Amino acid sequence: MSDTTSNQMWGGRFAAGPDAIMEAINASIGFDQRMAAQDISGSRAHAAMLAAQGIISDSDADAIREGLLTVLSEIEAGTFTFSAALEDIHMNVEARLKEVIGEPAGRLHTGRSRNDQVATDFKLWVRDQLDAADAGLIALIRALLDQAEAGSDWVMPGFTHLQTAQPVTWGHHMMAYVEMFGRDLSRVRDARARMNESPLGAAALAGTSFPIDRGMTAQALGFDRPAANSLDAVSDRDFALEFLSTASICAMHLSRFAEELVIWSSAQFRFVSLSDRFSTGSSIMPQKKNPDAAELIRAKVGRIFGANTALMMVMKGLPLAYSKDMQEDKEQVFDAADNWMLALAAMEGMVKDMTANRDSLAAAAGSGFSTATDLADWLVRVLGMPFREAHHITGSLVALAEGKGCDLPDLSLADMQSVHGEITADVFDVLGVENSVNSRTSYGGTAPAQVRAQIARWRRTLG
């Protein structure tokens, strides 16, 4: 390709030539301005430490800290002018600080580098997102607990392969998601504890010769301790990857639940009604009420998974310590965080607003030979039959009922005895779905008493 052709290809977009291309690929201010508050917090803590250590004067430190608050207020008010020529949030803030306070601004960067500065800012931002996810998960779990408590003894079909398997309770099904989101909450808290080490003071990669106090800045910023290795501190993005991994697993749980809500709210199931706040209509079919919020939650997982994979690919080949490749970490995390928080909030809203249709749930619970396992268990327990033989006899009874166009409880005693003569009328006590769920009293089972016990345990856990 000739230079002329090349220039034509990029010339319309980059009228100033190669310098403009370099500025565009190098600048991150278009997205890392989201870390302005964290950047200013880190700089204020750093300035206070420099003064405490006698590295800069108290008057310079005071001017820096007050000037940074002025810059932050301008950013929050939307009056701050960001410049791509200054590359990133750090240089934009420092340049404006110099305009505000003059010469003391030049002392702020003593004993640190943009490498440890960006690692600190990014950690603080991710930590804030983990705290937001913590709150969002607790709100969702509470909404599920309310649903579970309201329907702790409502029968519904339990499925395997999306085929009717055994009766369960609505409360039990809701509590399954409480356990899933509870593990997500645990992962959020584990990730937060593990990442809570301060990179600030690691400088470019080797530390600094200035007598800084990394413990002071770590404490001021709410970190548990300074990171112990300066090379690792500036090149670590495990915290971002763990954030994305945790978000991905939680998004998968959200997507599974969203899929069930899409199915359950359909005219074919009618298990739940979603509120108008989380549904839309059709532009052409007036009868439609579409579960769009659930469908969009189901789709969000693709973006979050994609962010996780993308950052893994960015990091996988990087030698120590910092490389400019790592600038590609933030957009992935920002997008994933936005979509995770939105999905959590939308799911909480849907769960709080949705109405379970008890009659439809109960009707479906009794269909599809859902109490076949109860029949097999009765044959084992009462007649002392080996389970494999009981399984075979139950299968024959299911086939008989299917041929008659009825369910197991609708067979007569004579019908049952035609398959096995020792069956008694007592068998009908276990064939009702209510009896079935009430009998599942093993720990973690679907019996209403077990469901209520798990609800109480979770309410105690959440406080």
XYZ file of C-alpha atoms in Angstrom:
463
model
C 0.000 0.000 0.000
C 1.380 3.442 -0.934
C 1.788 6.214 1.606
C -0.773 8.209 -0.357
C -3.357 5.441 -0.052
C -2.553 5.023 3.626
C -2.959 8.741 4.228
C -6.327 8.677 2.478
C -7.479 5.849 4.694
C -6.772 7.563 7.970
C -6.631 11.140 6.772
C -10.350 11.849 7.009
C -10.415 10.835 10.644
C -6.976 12.133 11.621
C -6.534 15.364 9.698
C -3.368 16.282 11.609
C -1.537 13.101 10.541
C 0.493 10.628 12.610
C 0.681 12.863 15.704
C -3.107 12.783 15.959
C -3.123 9.007 15.599
C -0.606 8.665 18.414
C -2.603 10.997 20.619
C -5.785 9.049 19.952
C -4.288 5.632 20.696
C -2.318 6.858 23.701
C -4.970 8.939 25.466
C -7.212 7.359 28.087
C -8.930 10.483 29.396
C -12.063 9.574 27.428
C -12.746 6.800 29.899
C -10.428 7.066 32.905
C -11.989 10.376 33.933
C -14.417 8.108 35.783
C -11.656 7.649 38.352
C -11.378 11.375 39.144
C -12.648 11.064 42.707
C -10.312 8.161 43.425
C -7.372 9.976 41.834
C -7.925 13.042 43.978
C -8.370 10.974 47.144
C -5.072 9.227 46.463
C -3.293 12.505 45.772
C -4.633 14.125 48.938
C -3.432 11.172 51.015
C -0.042 11.266 49.277
C 0.382 14.993 49.912
C -0.485 14.608 53.600
C 2.087 11.831 53.926
C 4.800 13.855 52.158
C 4.284 16.675 54.630
C 4.216 14.337 57.635
C 7.543 12.889 56.496
C 9.091 16.331 55.979
C 9.452 15.766 52.231
C 7.328 18.816 51.374
C 6.252 21.733 53.558
C 2.977 21.795 55.445
C 1.960 24.936 53.557
C 2.540 23.257 50.182
C 0.625 20.173 51.326
C -2.287 22.311 52.514
C -2.357 24.192 49.214
C -2.289 20.914 47.273
C -5.071 19.343 49.290
C -7.328 22.420 49.055
C -6.547 22.863 45.383
C -7.474 19.247 44.686
C -10.866 19.807 46.303
C -11.385 22.760 43.971
C -10.526 20.581 40.977
C -12.892 17.850 42.190
C -15.722 20.345 42.604
C -15.180 21.521 39.019
C -15.279 17.938 37.742
C -18.424 17.154 39.712
C -20.074 20.373 38.480
C -19.252 19.509 34.875
C -17.211 22.674 34.311
C -13.823 20.944 34.064
C -12.304 20.792 30.575
C -10.631 17.461 29.880
C -7.767 17.442 27.391
C -6.745 14.437 25.296
C -3.333 16.052 24.879
C -2.780 15.510 28.613
C -3.464 11.790 28.070
C -5.145 10.697 31.298
C -7.012 11.735 34.419
C -3.794 12.017 36.435
C -2.149 14.579 34.153
C -5.413 16.453 33.613
C -5.894 16.872 37.350
C -2.263 17.844 37.952
C -2.273 20.407 35.139
C -5.448 22.041 36.451
C -4.038 21.955 39.989
C -1.045 23.959 38.789
C -3.393 26.534 37.292
C -5.256 26.766 40.608
C -2.364 26.863 43.135
C 0.748 27.474 41.072
C 4.231 26.179 41.924
C 3.342 23.877 44.888
C 1.462 21.601 42.463
C 4.795 20.481 41.040
C 5.714 18.878 44.375
C 2.703 16.557 44.478
C 4.302 13.879 42.316
C 7.345 13.497 44.584
C 7.979 9.861 45.498
C 5.400 8.328 43.179
C 4.844 7.480 39.511
C 1.816 7.336 37.279
C 2.322 3.567 37.470
C 1.518 3.283 41.179
C -0.932 6.172 40.907
C -3.112 4.466 38.298
C -2.933 1.125 40.103
C -4.110 2.860 43.281
C -6.899 4.759 41.541
C -8.126 1.666 39.759
C -8.089 -0.415 42.933
C -10.066 2.227 44.772
C -12.607 2.347 41.918
C -12.985 -1.432 41.775
C -13.295 -1.561 45.559
C -16.165 0.936 45.379
C -17.862 -1.272 42.777
C -17.481 -4.336 44.989
C -19.147 -2.407 47.803
C -21.979 -1.481 45.434
C -22.329 -5.127 44.361
C -22.418 -6.154 48.026
C -25.348 -3.813 48.652
C -27.108 -4.883 45.449
C -26.807 -8.568 46.275
C -28.128 -8.068 49.801
C -31.148 -6.194 48.416
C -31.818 -8.984 45.887
C -31.450 -11.702 48.528
C -33.913 -9.893 50.800
C -36.429 -9.674 47.958
C -36.064 -13.403 47.336
C -36.488 -14.152 51.044
C -39.749 -12.219 51.034
C -40.984 -14.250 48.062
C -39.868 -17.494 49.702
C -41.611 -16.660 52.959
C -44.871 -15.744 51.249
C -44.943 -19.050 49.355
C -43.058 -21.390 51.669
C -45.802 -24.032 51.358
C -47.037 -23.352 47.818
C -46.498 -26.419 45.665
C -45.006 -26.210 42.197
C -43.243 -28.611 39.858
C -39.535 -29.145 40.253
C -37.794 -29.741 36.944
C -34.866 -31.636 35.555
C -34.166 -31.287 31.823
C -37.107 -28.821 31.961
C -39.308 -31.878 32.439
C -41.534 -32.308 35.491
C -39.533 -34.241 38.074
C -40.883 -33.965 41.637
C -43.067 -31.466 43.453
C -41.249 -28.738 45.346
C -42.381 -25.550 47.029
C -42.218 -22.039 45.645
C -40.256 -21.066 48.729
C -37.733 -23.819 48.086
C -37.196 -22.649 44.520
C -36.697 -19.044 45.636
C -34.237 -20.210 48.280
C -32.154 -21.971 45.635
C -31.391 -18.529 44.203
C -30.748 -17.147 47.673
C -27.977 -19.739 47.997
C -26.556 -18.851 44.567
C -26.540 -15.120 45.213
C -25.273 -15.791 48.716
C -22.185 -17.432 47.220
C -21.825 -14.434 44.922
C -21.928 -12.194 47.987
C -19.236 -14.326 49.586
C -17.073 -14.028 46.464
C -17.524 -10.247 46.449
C -16.366 -10.038 50.044
C -13.463 -12.431 49.490
C -12.314 -10.419 46.469
C -12.519 -7.165 48.389
C -10.453 -8.511 51.270
C -7.824 -9.982 48.956
C -7.368 -6.846 46.839
C -7.231 -4.405 49.751
C -3.487 -3.695 49.599
C -2.174 -0.286 48.585
C 0.090 0.092 45.522
C 0.804 3.737 46.377
C 4.503 4.327 46.984
C 5.676 1.519 44.722
C 6.552 4.336 42.289
C 7.477 3.301 38.743
C 8.465 -0.257 39.680
C 11.328 -0.231 42.220
C 10.034 1.907 45.087
C 11.561 5.289 45.911
C 14.554 6.732 47.734
C 12.368 9.313 49.480
C 11.533 8.417 53.132
C 7.836 7.862 52.453
C 5.404 6.172 54.844
C 3.391 3.703 52.793
C 1.510 2.556 55.859
C 0.166 6.071 56.377
C -1.224 6.396 52.865
C -2.604 2.855 52.959
C -4.490 3.625 56.159
C -5.739 6.975 54.870
C -7.225 5.270 51.802
C -8.820 2.421 53.740
C -6.373 -0.280 52.646
C -5.376 -2.983 55.096
C -1.670 -2.715 54.307
C 0.769 -1.628 51.588
C 1.440 -4.109 48.781
C 4.648 -5.945 49.695
C 6.427 -5.957 46.321
C 6.792 -2.845 44.192
C 7.075 -4.768 40.913
C 3.888 -6.659 41.644
C 2.110 -3.577 42.962
C 2.312 -1.651 39.688
C 1.733 -4.615 37.372
C -0.988 -6.465 39.288
C -4.428 -6.516 37.749
C -5.595 -9.657 39.554
C -8.073 -7.489 41.446
C -9.714 -6.414 38.183
C -9.756 -9.973 36.861
C -11.239 -11.275 40.091
C -13.863 -8.544 39.938
C -14.764 -9.623 36.404
C -14.738 -13.305 37.334
C -17.031 -12.661 40.289
C -19.272 -10.502 38.116
C -19.359 -13.237 35.454
C -20.482 -15.949 37.866
C -23.127 -13.685 39.358
C -24.297 -12.611 35.897
C -24.643 -16.282 34.987
C -26.894 -16.776 38.035
C -28.900 -13.702 37.079
C -29.231 -15.046 33.544
C -30.478 -18.436 34.730
C -33.135 -16.789 36.864
C -34.025 -14.413 34.038
C -34.537 -17.401 31.738
C -36.917 -18.944 34.249
C -38.864 -15.697 34.529
C -39.173 -15.546 30.740
C -40.533 -19.110 30.705
C -42.717 -18.736 33.798
C -44.375 -15.529 32.588
C -45.362 -17.061 29.249
C -48.982 -17.875 28.411
C -48.037 -21.557 28.340
C -46.839 -21.568 31.961
C -48.504 -18.622 33.733
C -46.469 -19.315 36.868
C -45.765 -15.623 37.491
C -46.951 -12.208 36.432
C -44.288 -9.535 36.051
C -45.232 -5.965 36.822
C -45.789 -3.400 34.091
C -42.677 -1.592 35.357
C -40.484 -4.424 34.051
C -42.448 -5.435 30.943
C -43.235 -3.910 27.565
C -45.958 -4.274 24.999
C -45.827 -5.157 21.331
C -46.054 -2.553 18.572
C -48.432 -4.791 16.610
C -49.868 -7.463 18.950
C -52.036 -5.848 21.644
C -52.241 -8.991 23.789
C -48.488 -9.189 24.349
C -46.720 -8.389 27.615
C -43.051 -9.015 27.038
C -40.548 -9.740 29.831
C -37.972 -7.395 28.324
C -36.127 -6.641 31.564
C -35.517 -10.355 32.130
C -34.403 -10.822 28.535
C -31.959 -7.923 28.782
C -30.537 -9.287 32.029
C -30.085 -12.602 30.246
C -28.125 -10.804 27.532
C -25.909 -8.785 29.892
C -23.935 -11.888 30.757
C -22.383 -11.858 27.276
C -20.867 -8.426 27.804
C -19.576 -9.324 31.258
C -18.112 -12.665 30.141
C -16.558 -10.850 27.191
C -14.898 -8.277 29.443
C -13.417 -11.056 31.570
C -11.987 -12.834 28.540
C -10.708 -9.600 26.997
C -8.735 -8.574 30.077
C -7.317 -12.082 30.455
C -6.013 -11.776 26.912
C -4.512 -8.343 27.601
C -2.630 -9.574 30.661
C -1.541 -13.044 29.615
C 1.672 -12.097 27.783
C 2.932 -9.107 29.743
C 6.384 -9.236 31.352
C 6.941 -7.365 34.614
C 6.349 -4.631 35.371
C 4.089 -2.041 33.736
C 3.302 -2.041 30.012
C 1.035 0.365 28.161
C -1.145 -2.618 27.232
C -2.566 -2.305 30.725
C -4.356 0.879 29.732
C -6.809 -1.505 28.061
C -7.964 -2.791 31.444
C -10.401 -0.057 32.394
C -12.998 0.130 29.638
C -13.704 -3.588 30.042
C -14.157 -3.270 33.787
C -16.179 -0.048 33.553
C -18.616 -1.603 31.073
C -18.940 -4.830 33.041
C -19.524 -2.962 36.297
C -22.224 -0.763 34.754
C -24.054 -3.757 33.356
C -23.669 -5.879 36.491
C -25.070 -3.153 38.749
C -27.938 -2.517 36.337
C -28.777 -6.223 36.115
C -28.744 -6.600 39.910
C -31.049 -3.624 40.358
C -33.432 -4.771 37.623
C -33.620 -8.294 39.021
C -34.312 -7.005 42.514
C -37.112 -4.863 41.112
C -38.651 -7.750 39.195
C -38.501 -10.093 42.182
C -40.094 -7.507 44.491
C -42.874 -6.774 42.012
C -43.639 -10.213 40.582
C -46.723 -12.148 41.613
C -46.689 -15.934 41.742
C -49.849 -17.625 40.463
C -50.494 -20.179 43.197
C -53.245 -22.008 41.319
C -51.169 -22.459 38.152
C -48.201 -23.617 40.193
C -50.298 -26.184 42.043
C -51.979 -27.469 38.884
C -48.605 -27.960 37.220
C -47.157 -29.593 40.343
C -49.623 -32.445 40.108
C -49.075 -33.162 36.427
C -46.482 -35.212 34.626
C -46.461 -38.097 37.148
C -44.527 -35.892 39.559
C -45.145 -38.187 42.523
C -43.687 -41.294 40.847
C -40.617 -41.156 43.083
C -42.872 -40.981 46.147
C -44.600 -44.136 44.943
C -41.276 -45.919 44.476
C -40.132 -44.795 47.923
C -43.389 -46.119 49.435
C -42.816 -49.529 47.846
C -39.337 -49.632 49.374
C -40.367 -48.310 52.789
C -43.637 -50.196 53.288
C -43.192 -53.378 51.261
C -39.456 -53.726 51.855
C -38.823 -53.912 48.135
C -35.351 -53.273 46.648
C -35.339 -49.834 45.069
C -34.520 -51.109 41.583
C -37.579 -53.400 41.677
C -39.700 -50.538 43.043
C -38.426 -48.337 40.218
C -39.500 -50.938 37.657
C -42.968 -51.398 39.157
C -43.488 -47.640 39.370
C -42.526 -47.324 35.728
C -45.145 -49.924 34.846
C -47.764 -47.978 36.824
C -46.801 -44.756 35.055
C -47.222 -46.524 31.718
C -50.622 -47.818 32.845
C -51.756 -44.325 33.882
C -50.446 -42.852 30.659
C -52.417 -45.407 28.693
C -55.574 -44.500 30.607
C -54.961 -40.796 30.103
C -54.776 -40.076 33.827
C -52.177 -39.344 36.516
C -50.961 -41.769 39.215
C -53.376 -40.628 41.962
C -56.269 -41.248 39.547
C -55.527 -44.961 39.198
C -57.770 -47.257 41.200
C -56.408 -49.631 43.794
C -57.382 -52.479 41.498
C -55.332 -50.897 38.700
C -52.312 -50.746 40.988
C -52.756 -54.271 42.279
C -52.889 -55.518 38.704
C -49.221 -54.511 38.525
C -48.277 -55.595 42.068
C -50.767 -57.366 44.280
C -49.343 -56.249 47.640
C -50.033 -52.559 47.090
C -52.589 -51.264 49.609
C -54.859 -48.231 49.761
C -52.297 -46.529 52.016
C -50.297 -45.757 48.898
C -52.695 -42.937 48.039
C -51.491 -41.038 51.111
C -48.151 -40.382 49.398
C -49.415 -39.607 45.919
C -50.718 -36.103 46.601
C -48.282 -33.284 45.903
C -48.869 -31.726 49.325
C -47.950 -35.004 50.998
C -44.936 -35.285 48.751
C -43.420 -31.938 49.646
C -44.249 -32.321 53.333
C -42.368 -35.612 53.397
C -39.091 -34.118 52.105
C -37.846 -33.186 55.560
C -34.137 -33.925 55.063
C -31.836 -30.963 55.676
C -32.073 -28.634 52.697
C -35.206 -30.377 51.456
C -38.371 -28.827 50.080
C -40.644 -29.423 53.096
C -42.131 -26.096 54.218
C -40.611 -26.480 57.683
C -37.155 -26.842 56.126
C -37.752 -23.866 53.848
C -38.796 -21.684 56.783
C -35.743 -22.775 58.742
C -33.468 -21.725 55.871
C -35.273 -18.391 55.547
C -34.752 -17.758 59.263
C -31.062 -18.686 58.981
C -30.552 -16.235 56.127
C -32.395 -13.449 57.913
C -30.129 -13.962 60.928
C -27.076 -13.961 58.651
C -28.035 -10.694 56.978
C -29.058 -9.091 60.264
